[in-house]
């Protein structure tokens, strides 16, 4: 099964595709989509959609997972992430790829057993579990891999419970 994880953002959107099989998990591709902060927001959102649709068309993707928007004190930043999330969800919907949303603490708890793990701990966990030669960078790409891994694990547990019933 191929699961695409996405960490949405207007400036940088991370993506990571993980394949899960009986042999475990492996990273298929990982990267970021960047937009120029000097460009108008409408153009940046259009570029995000175009690049993401290209990725969706390039790989066989069974499911997707996206990190939910965490609204903190910075409303402007939250608004940018919300806009990017909408574009991501729209592209996945148009491609008929089922998508699940996870909070940052759900992703952290799924991989590390602790919902308060820091970015460095998460990068090391992703590197270790996927047998990567180096820490995945930038952080947005590492987060996207973690989101994909979280969803793969959740699907695996759900299916195991269904088989047992």
Coordinates of N, CA and C in Angstrom, one line a residue:
X1 N 0.8 -1.2 0.0 CA 0.0 0.0 0.0 C 0.9 1.2 0.0
X2 N 0.5 2.2 -0.8 CA 1.2 3.5 -0.9 C 0.4 4.6 -0.2
X3 N 1.1 5.3 0.8 CA 0.4 6.3 1.5 C 1.2 7.6 1.4
X4 N 0.5 8.7 1.0 CA 1.2 10.0 0.8 C 0.9 10.8 2.1
X5 N 1.9 11.3 2.7 CA 1.7 12.2 3.8 C 2.0 13.6 3.4
X6 N 1.2 14.6 3.9 CA 1.4 16.0 3.4 C 1.4 16.9 4.7
X7 N 2.4 17.7 4.7 CA 2.5 18.8 5.8 C 2.3 20.1 5.1
X8 N 1.0 20.6 5.1 CA 0.7 21.8 4.3 C 1.2 23.1 4.8
X9 N 1.6 24.0 3.9 CA 2.0 25.3 4.2 C 2.1 26.1 2.9
X10 N 1.9 27.4 3.0 CA 1.9 28.3 1.8 C 3.3 28.5 1.3
X11 N 4.2 28.7 2.1 CA 5.6 28.8 1.7 C 6.3 27.5 1.3
X12 N 6.0 26.5 2.2 CA 6.6 25.2 2.0 C 5.6 24.1 2.4
X13 N 5.3 23.2 1.5 CA 4.5 22.1 1.7 C 5.4 20.8 1.6
X14 N 5.4 20.1 2.7 CA 6.2 18.8 2.6 C 5.4 17.7 2.1
X15 N 6.0 16.8 1.4 CA 5.3 15.5 1.0 C 6.2 14.3 1.2
X16 N 5.6 13.2 1.5 CA 6.4 12.0 1.6 C 5.5 10.8 1.3
X17 N 6.0 9.9 0.4 CA 5.3 8.8 0.0 C 6.0 7.5 0.6
X18 N 5.2 6.7 1.3 CA 5.7 5.6 2.0 C 5.0 4.3 1.5
X19 N 5.7 3.3 1.2 CA 5.1 2.0 0.8 C 5.2 1.1 2.0
X20 N 4.1 0.5 2.3 CA 4.0 -0.5 3.4 C 3.7 -1.9 2.8
X21 N 4.5 -2.8 3.2 CA 4.3 -4.2 2.8 C 4.6 -5.1 4.0
X22 N 4.5 -6.4 3.8 CA 4.8 -7.3 4.9 C 6.2 -7.2 5.4
X23 N 7.1 -6.7 4.5 CA 8.5 -6.5 4.9 C 8.7 -5.2 5.7
X24 N 7.7 -4.4 5.9 CA 7.8 -3.1 6.6 C 7.5 -1.9 5.7
X25 N 8.1 -0.8 6.1 CA 7.9 0.5 5.4 C 9.1 0.9 4.7
X26 N 8.9 1.6 3.6 CA 10.1 2.2 2.9 C 9.6 3.6 2.3
X27 N 10.5 4.5 2.3 CA 10.2 5.8 1.7 C 10.4 5.7 0.2
X28 N 9.4 6.1 -0.6 CA 9.4 6.0 -2.0 C 9.9 7.4 -2.6
X29 N 9.4 8.4 -2.1 CA 9.8 9.8 -2.5 C 9.5 10.7 -1.3
X30 N 10.3 11.8 -1.2 CA 10.1 12.8 -0.2 C 10.6 14.1 -0.8
X31 N 9.9 15.2 -0.4 CA 10.4 16.5 -0.9 C 9.5 17.6 -0.4
X32 N 9.7 18.8 -0.9 CA 8.9 19.9 -0.6 C 8.5 20.7 -1.9
X33 N 7.3 21.3 -1.8 CA 6.8 22.3 -2.8 C 7.0 23.6 -2.2
X34 N 7.7 24.5 -2.8 CA 7.9 25.9 -2.3 C 7.3 26.9 -3.3
X35 N 6.8 27.9 -2.6 CA 6.2 29.1 -3.4 C 6.9 30.3 -3.0
X36 N 7.0 31.3 -3.9 CA 7.7 32.5 -3.6 C 6.8 33.5 -2.8
X37 N 7.3 33.9 -1.6 CA 6.5 34.8 -0.8 C 6.2 36.1 -1.5
X38 N 7.0 36.5 -2.5 CA 6.8 37.8 -3.2 C 5.6 37.7 -4.1
X39 N 5.2 36.5 -4.5 CA 4.1 36.3 -5.5 C 2.8 36.5 -4.8
X40 N 1.7 36.9 -5.5 CA 0.4 37.1 -5.0 C -0.1 35.7 -4.5
X41 N -0.9 35.7 -3.4 CA -1.4 34.5 -2.8 C -2.1 33.6 -3.8
X42 N -2.9 34.1 -4.7 CA -3.6 33.3 -5.7 C -2.7 32.6 -6.6
X43 N -1.6 33.2 -7.0 CA -0.6 32.5 -7.8 C 0.1 31.4 -7.0
X44 N 0.4 31.7 -5.8 CA 1.1 30.7 -4.9 C 0.2 29.5 -4.7
X45 N -1.0 29.7 -4.5 CA -2.0 28.5 -4.3 C -2.1 27.8 -5.6
X46 N -2.1 28.5 -6.8 CA -2.2 27.8 -8.1 C -0.9 27.0 -8.3
X47 N 0.2 27.5 -7.9 CA 1.5 26.8 -8.1 C 1.5 25.5 -7.2
X48 N 1.0 25.7 -6.0 CA 0.9 24.5 -5.1 C 0.1 23.4 -5.7
X49 N -1.1 23.8 -6.2 CA -2.0 22.8 -6.8 C -1.3 22.1 -8.0
X50 N -0.7 22.9 -8.9 CA -0.1 22.4 -10.1 C 1.0 21.4 -9.7
X51 N 1.9 21.7 -8.8 CA 3.0 20.8 -8.4 C 2.4 19.6 -7.7
X52 N 1.4 19.7 -6.8 CA 0.9 18.6 -6.1 C 0.2 17.6 -7.1
X53 N -0.6 18.2 -8.0 CA -1.3 17.3 -9.0 C -0.2 16.6 -9.8
X54 N 0.9 17.2 -10.1 CA 2.0 16.5 -10.8 C 2.5 15.3 -10.0
X55 N 2.6 15.5 -8.7 CA 3.1 14.4 -7.8 C 2.0 13.3 -7.8
X56 N 0.8 13.7 -7.7 CA -0.3 12.7 -7.6 C -0.4 11.9 -8.9
X57 N -0.1 12.5 -10.0 CA -0.1 11.7 -11.3 C 1.1 10.9 -11.5
X58 N 2.2 11.2 -10.8 CA 3.4 10.4 -11.0 C 3.5 9.1 -10.3
X59 N 2.8 9.0 -9.2 CA 2.9 7.8 -8.3 C 1.5 7.2 -8.1
X60 N 1.6 5.9 -7.8 CA 0.4 5.1 -7.4 C 0.2 5.4 -6.0
X61 N -0.9 6.1 -5.6 CA -1.2 6.5 -4.2 C -2.5 5.9 -3.9
X62 N -2.5 5.1 -2.8 CA -3.7 4.4 -2.3 C -4.5 5.3 -1.3
X63 N -3.8 5.9 -0.5 CA -4.4 6.8 0.6 C -3.5 8.0 0.8
X64 N -4.1 9.0 1.4 CA -3.3 10.2 1.8 C -3.6 10.6 3.2
X65 N -2.7 11.3 3.9 CA -2.9 11.8 5.2 C -2.3 13.2 5.2
X66 N -3.0 14.1 6.0 CA -2.6 15.5 6.0 C -2.6 15.9 7.5
X67 N -1.7 16.7 7.9 CA -1.7 17.2 9.2 C -2.7 18.3 9.4
X68 N -3.6 18.3 10.4 CA -4.6 19.3 10.6 C -3.9 20.6 11.0
X69 N -4.6 21.7 10.8 CA -4.1 23.0 11.0 C -4.2 23.3 12.5
X70 N -3.0 23.7 13.1 CA -3.0 24.1 14.5 C -3.0 25.6 14.5
X71 N -4.0 26.2 15.1 CA -4.2 27.6 15.1 C -3.6 28.1 16.4
X72 N -2.5 28.8 16.3 CA -1.9 29.4 17.5 C -2.1 30.9 17.6
X73 N -1.2 31.6 18.2 CA -1.3 33.0 18.3 C -1.2 33.8 17.0
X74 N -0.5 33.3 16.0 CA -0.3 34.0 14.8 C -1.4 33.7 13.8
X75 N -2.4 34.5 13.7 CA -3.5 34.3 12.8 C -3.1 34.3 11.4
X76 N -2.2 35.2 11.0 CA -1.8 35.3 9.6 C -1.2 34.0 9.1
X77 N -0.3 33.4 10.0 CA 0.3 32.2 9.6 C -0.7 31.1 9.5
X78 N -1.7 31.0 10.5 CA -2.7 30.0 10.4 C -3.6 30.2 9.2
X79 N -3.9 31.4 8.8 CA -4.7 31.6 7.5 C -3.9 31.1 6.3
X80 N -2.6 31.3 6.2 CA -1.8 30.8 5.1 C -1.9 29.2 5.1
X81 N -1.7 28.6 6.2 CA -1.8 27.1 6.3 C -3.2 26.6 5.9
X82 N -4.2 27.3 6.4 CA -5.6 26.9 6.1 C -5.8 27.0 4.5
X83 N -5.3 28.0 3.9 CA -5.5 28.1 2.5 C -4.8 27.0 1.7
X84 N -3.5 26.7 2.1 CA -2.8 25.6 1.5 C -3.4 24.3 1.8
X85 N -4.0 24.1 3.0 CA -4.7 22.8 3.3 C -5.9 22.7 2.4
X86 N -6.6 23.7 2.1 CA -7.8 23.6 1.2 C -7.4 23.2 -0.2
X87 N -6.3 23.8 -0.7 CA -5.8 23.4 -2.0 C -5.4 21.9 -2.0
X88 N -4.7 21.5 -1.0 CA -4.3 20.1 -0.9 C -5.5 19.1 -0.9
X89 N -6.4 19.4 0.0 CA -7.6 18.6 0.1 C -8.4 18.6 -1.2
X90 N -8.5 19.7 -1.9 CA -9.2 19.8 -3.2 C -8.5 18.9 -4.2
X91 N -7.2 19.0 -4.3 CA -6.4 18.2 -5.3 C -6.6 16.7 -5.0
X92 N -6.5 16.3 -3.7 CA -6.7 14.9 -3.3 C -8.1 14.4 -3.7
X93 N -9.1 15.3 -3.4 CA -10.5 14.9 -3.7 C -10.7 14.7 -5.2
X94 N -10.2 15.6 -6.0 CA -10.3 15.5 -7.4 C -9.7 14.3 -8.0
X95 N -8.6 13.8 -7.3 CA -7.9 12.6 -7.7 C -8.5 11.4 -7.1
X96 N -9.6 11.5 -6.3 CA -10.3 10.4 -5.7 C -9.4 9.6 -4.8
X97 N -8.5 10.3 -4.1 CA -7.6 9.6 -3.1 C -8.2 9.9 -1.7
X98 N -8.5 8.8 -1.0 CA -9.0 8.9 0.3 C -8.0 9.6 1.2
X99 N -8.5 10.6 2.0 CA -7.6 11.4 2.9 C -8.1 11.4 4.3
X100 N -7.1 11.2 5.2 CA -7.4 11.3 6.7 C -6.6 12.4 7.3
X101 N -7.1 13.1 8.2 CA -6.4 14.2 8.9 C -6.0 13.7 10.3
X102 N -4.8 14.1 10.7 CA -4.2 13.8 12.0 C -3.7 15.1 12.6
X103 N -3.8 15.2 14.0 CA -3.2 16.3 14.7 C -1.7 16.0 14.8
X104 N -0.9 17.1 15.1 CA 0.5 16.9 15.3 C 0.8 15.9 16.5
X105 N 0.0 16.0 17.5 CA 0.2 15.1 18.7 C -0.1 13.7 18.4
X106 N -1.1 13.4 17.5 CA -1.4 12.1 17.1 C -0.3 11.5 16.3
X107 N 0.3 12.3 15.4 CA 1.5 11.8 14.6 C 2.6 11.5 15.5
X108 N 2.9 12.4 16.4 CA 4.1 12.2 17.3 C 3.9 10.9 18.2
X109 N 2.7 10.8 18.8 CA 2.4 9.6 19.6 C 2.5 8.3 18.8
X110 N 2.0 8.3 17.6 CA 2.0 7.1 16.8 C 3.4 6.6 16.5
X111 N 4.4 7.5 16.3 CA 5.7 7.1 16.0 C 6.6 7.0 17.2
X112 N 6.5 7.9 18.2 CA 7.4 7.9 19.3 C 6.8 7.4 20.6
X113 N 5.5 7.3 20.6 CA 4.8 6.9 21.9 C 4.6 8.1 22.8
X114 N 5.0 9.3 22.3 CA 4.8 10.5 23.2 C 4.4 11.6 22.3
X115 N 3.2 12.2 22.6 CA 2.6 13.2 21.8 C 3.3 14.6 21.8
X116 N 4.3 14.7 22.8 CA 5.1 15.9 22.9 C 6.5 15.9 22.4
X117 N 6.8 14.9 21.5 CA 8.1 14.7 21.0 C 8.5 15.9 20.2
X118 N 9.8 16.3 20.2 CA 10.2 17.5 19.5 C 10.6 17.1 18.1
X119 N 10.9 18.1 17.2 CA 11.2 17.9 15.8 C 12.4 17.0 15.6
X120 N 13.4 17.2 16.4 CA 14.6 16.4 16.3 C 14.4 14.9 16.6
X121 N 13.6 14.7 17.6 CA 13.2 13.3 18.0 C 12.4 12.7 16.9
X122 N 11.5 13.4 16.3 CA 10.7 12.9 15.2 C 11.6 12.6 14.0
X123 N 12.5 13.5 13.6 CA 13.3 13.2 12.5 C 14.2 12.0 12.7
X124 N 14.7 11.8 13.9 CA 15.5 10.6 14.2 C 14.6 9.3 14.1
X125 N 13.4 9.4 14.6 CA 12.5 8.3 14.6 C 12.2 7.9 13.1
X126 N 11.9 8.9 12.3 CA 11.6 8.6 10.9 C 12.8 8.0 10.2
X127 N 14.0 8.6 10.4 CA 15.2 8.0 9.9 C 15.4 6.6 10.2
X128 N 15.2 6.3 11.5 CA 15.5 4.9 12.0 C 14.4 3.9 11.5
X129 N 13.2 4.3 11.5 CA 12.1 3.4 11.1 C 12.1 3.1 9.6
X130 N 12.6 4.1 8.8 CA 12.6 3.9 7.3 C 14.0 3.6 6.8
X131 N 15.0 3.4 7.8 CA 16.3 3.0 7.4 C 17.0 4.0 6.4
X132 N 16.8 5.3 6.7 CA 17.3 6.3 5.8 C 18.8 6.6 6.2
X133 N 19.6 6.9 5.2 CA 21.1 7.1 5.5 C 21.3 8.4 6.3
X134 N 20.4 9.4 6.2 CA 20.6 10.6 6.9 C 19.2 11.1 7.4
X135 N 19.2 12.1 8.3 CA 18.0 12.7 8.8 C 17.2 13.3 7.6
X136 N 15.9 13.0 7.5 CA 15.2 13.7 6.4 C 15.1 15.2 6.7
X137 N 15.4 15.9 5.6 CA 15.3 17.4 5.7 C 14.7 17.9 4.4
X138 N 14.1 19.1 4.4 CA 13.9 19.9 5.6 C 12.8 19.3 6.5
X139 N 12.5 20.0 7.6 CA 11.6 19.6 8.6 C 10.2 19.3 8.0
X140 N 9.8 20.1 7.0 CA 8.5 19.8 6.4 C 8.4 18.5 5.7
X141 N 9.5 18.1 5.1 CA 9.5 16.8 4.4 C 9.6 15.7 5.4
X142 N 10.3 15.8 6.5 CA 10.3 14.8 7.6 C 9.0 14.7 8.2
X143 N 8.3 15.8 8.4 CA 6.9 15.8 9.0 C 6.0 15.0 8.1
X144 N 6.1 15.2 6.8 CA 5.2 14.5 5.8 C 5.5 13.0 5.8
X145 N 6.7 12.6 5.9 CA 7.0 11.2 6.1 C 6.4 10.6 7.4
X146 N 6.5 11.4 8.4 CA 5.9 10.9 9.7 C 4.4 10.8 9.6
X147 N 3.8 11.7 8.9 CA 2.3 11.7 8.7 C 1.9 10.5 7.9
X148 N 2.7 10.2 6.9 CA 2.4 9.0 6.1 C 2.6 7.7 6.9
X149 N 3.6 7.7 7.7 CA 3.9 6.5 8.6 C 2.8 6.3 9.6
X150 N 2.4 7.4 10.2 CA 1.3 7.4 11.2 C 0.0 6.7 10.5
X151 N -0.3 7.2 9.4 CA -1.5 6.7 8.7 C -1.3 5.2 8.3
X152 N -0.2 4.8 7.8 CA 0.1 3.4 7.5 C -0.1 2.5 8.7
X153 N 0.4 3.0 9.8 CA 0.3 2.2 11.1 C -1.2 2.1 11.5
X154 N -1.9 3.2 11.4 CA -3.3 3.2 11.8 C -4.1 2.3 10.9
X155 N -3.8 2.3 9.6 CA -4.5 1.4 8.7 C -4.2 0.0 9.0
X156 N -3.0 -0.3 9.3 CA -2.6 -1.7 9.6 C -3.3 -2.2 10.8
X157 N -3.4 -1.4 11.9 CA -4.0 -1.8 13.1 C -5.5 -2.0 12.9
X158 N -6.1 -1.1 12.1 CA -7.6 -1.1 11.8 C -7.9 -2.4 11.1
X159 N -7.1 -2.7 10.1 CA -7.3 -4.0 9.3 C -7.1 -5.2 10.1
X160 N -6.1 -5.2 11.0 CA -5.8 -6.4 11.9 C -7.0 -6.6 12.8
X161 N -7.6 -5.5 13.3 CA -8.8 -5.7 14.2 C -10.0 -6.2 13.4
X162 N -10.1 -5.7 12.2 CA -11.2 -6.2 11.4 C -11.1 -7.7 11.0
X163 N -9.9 -8.1 10.8 CA -9.7 -9.5 10.5 C -9.9 -10.4 11.7
X164 N -9.6 -9.9 12.9 CA -9.8 -10.7 14.1 C -11.2 -10.8 14.5
X165 N -12.1 -10.0 14.0 CA -13.5 -10.0 14.4 C -14.3 -11.0 13.6

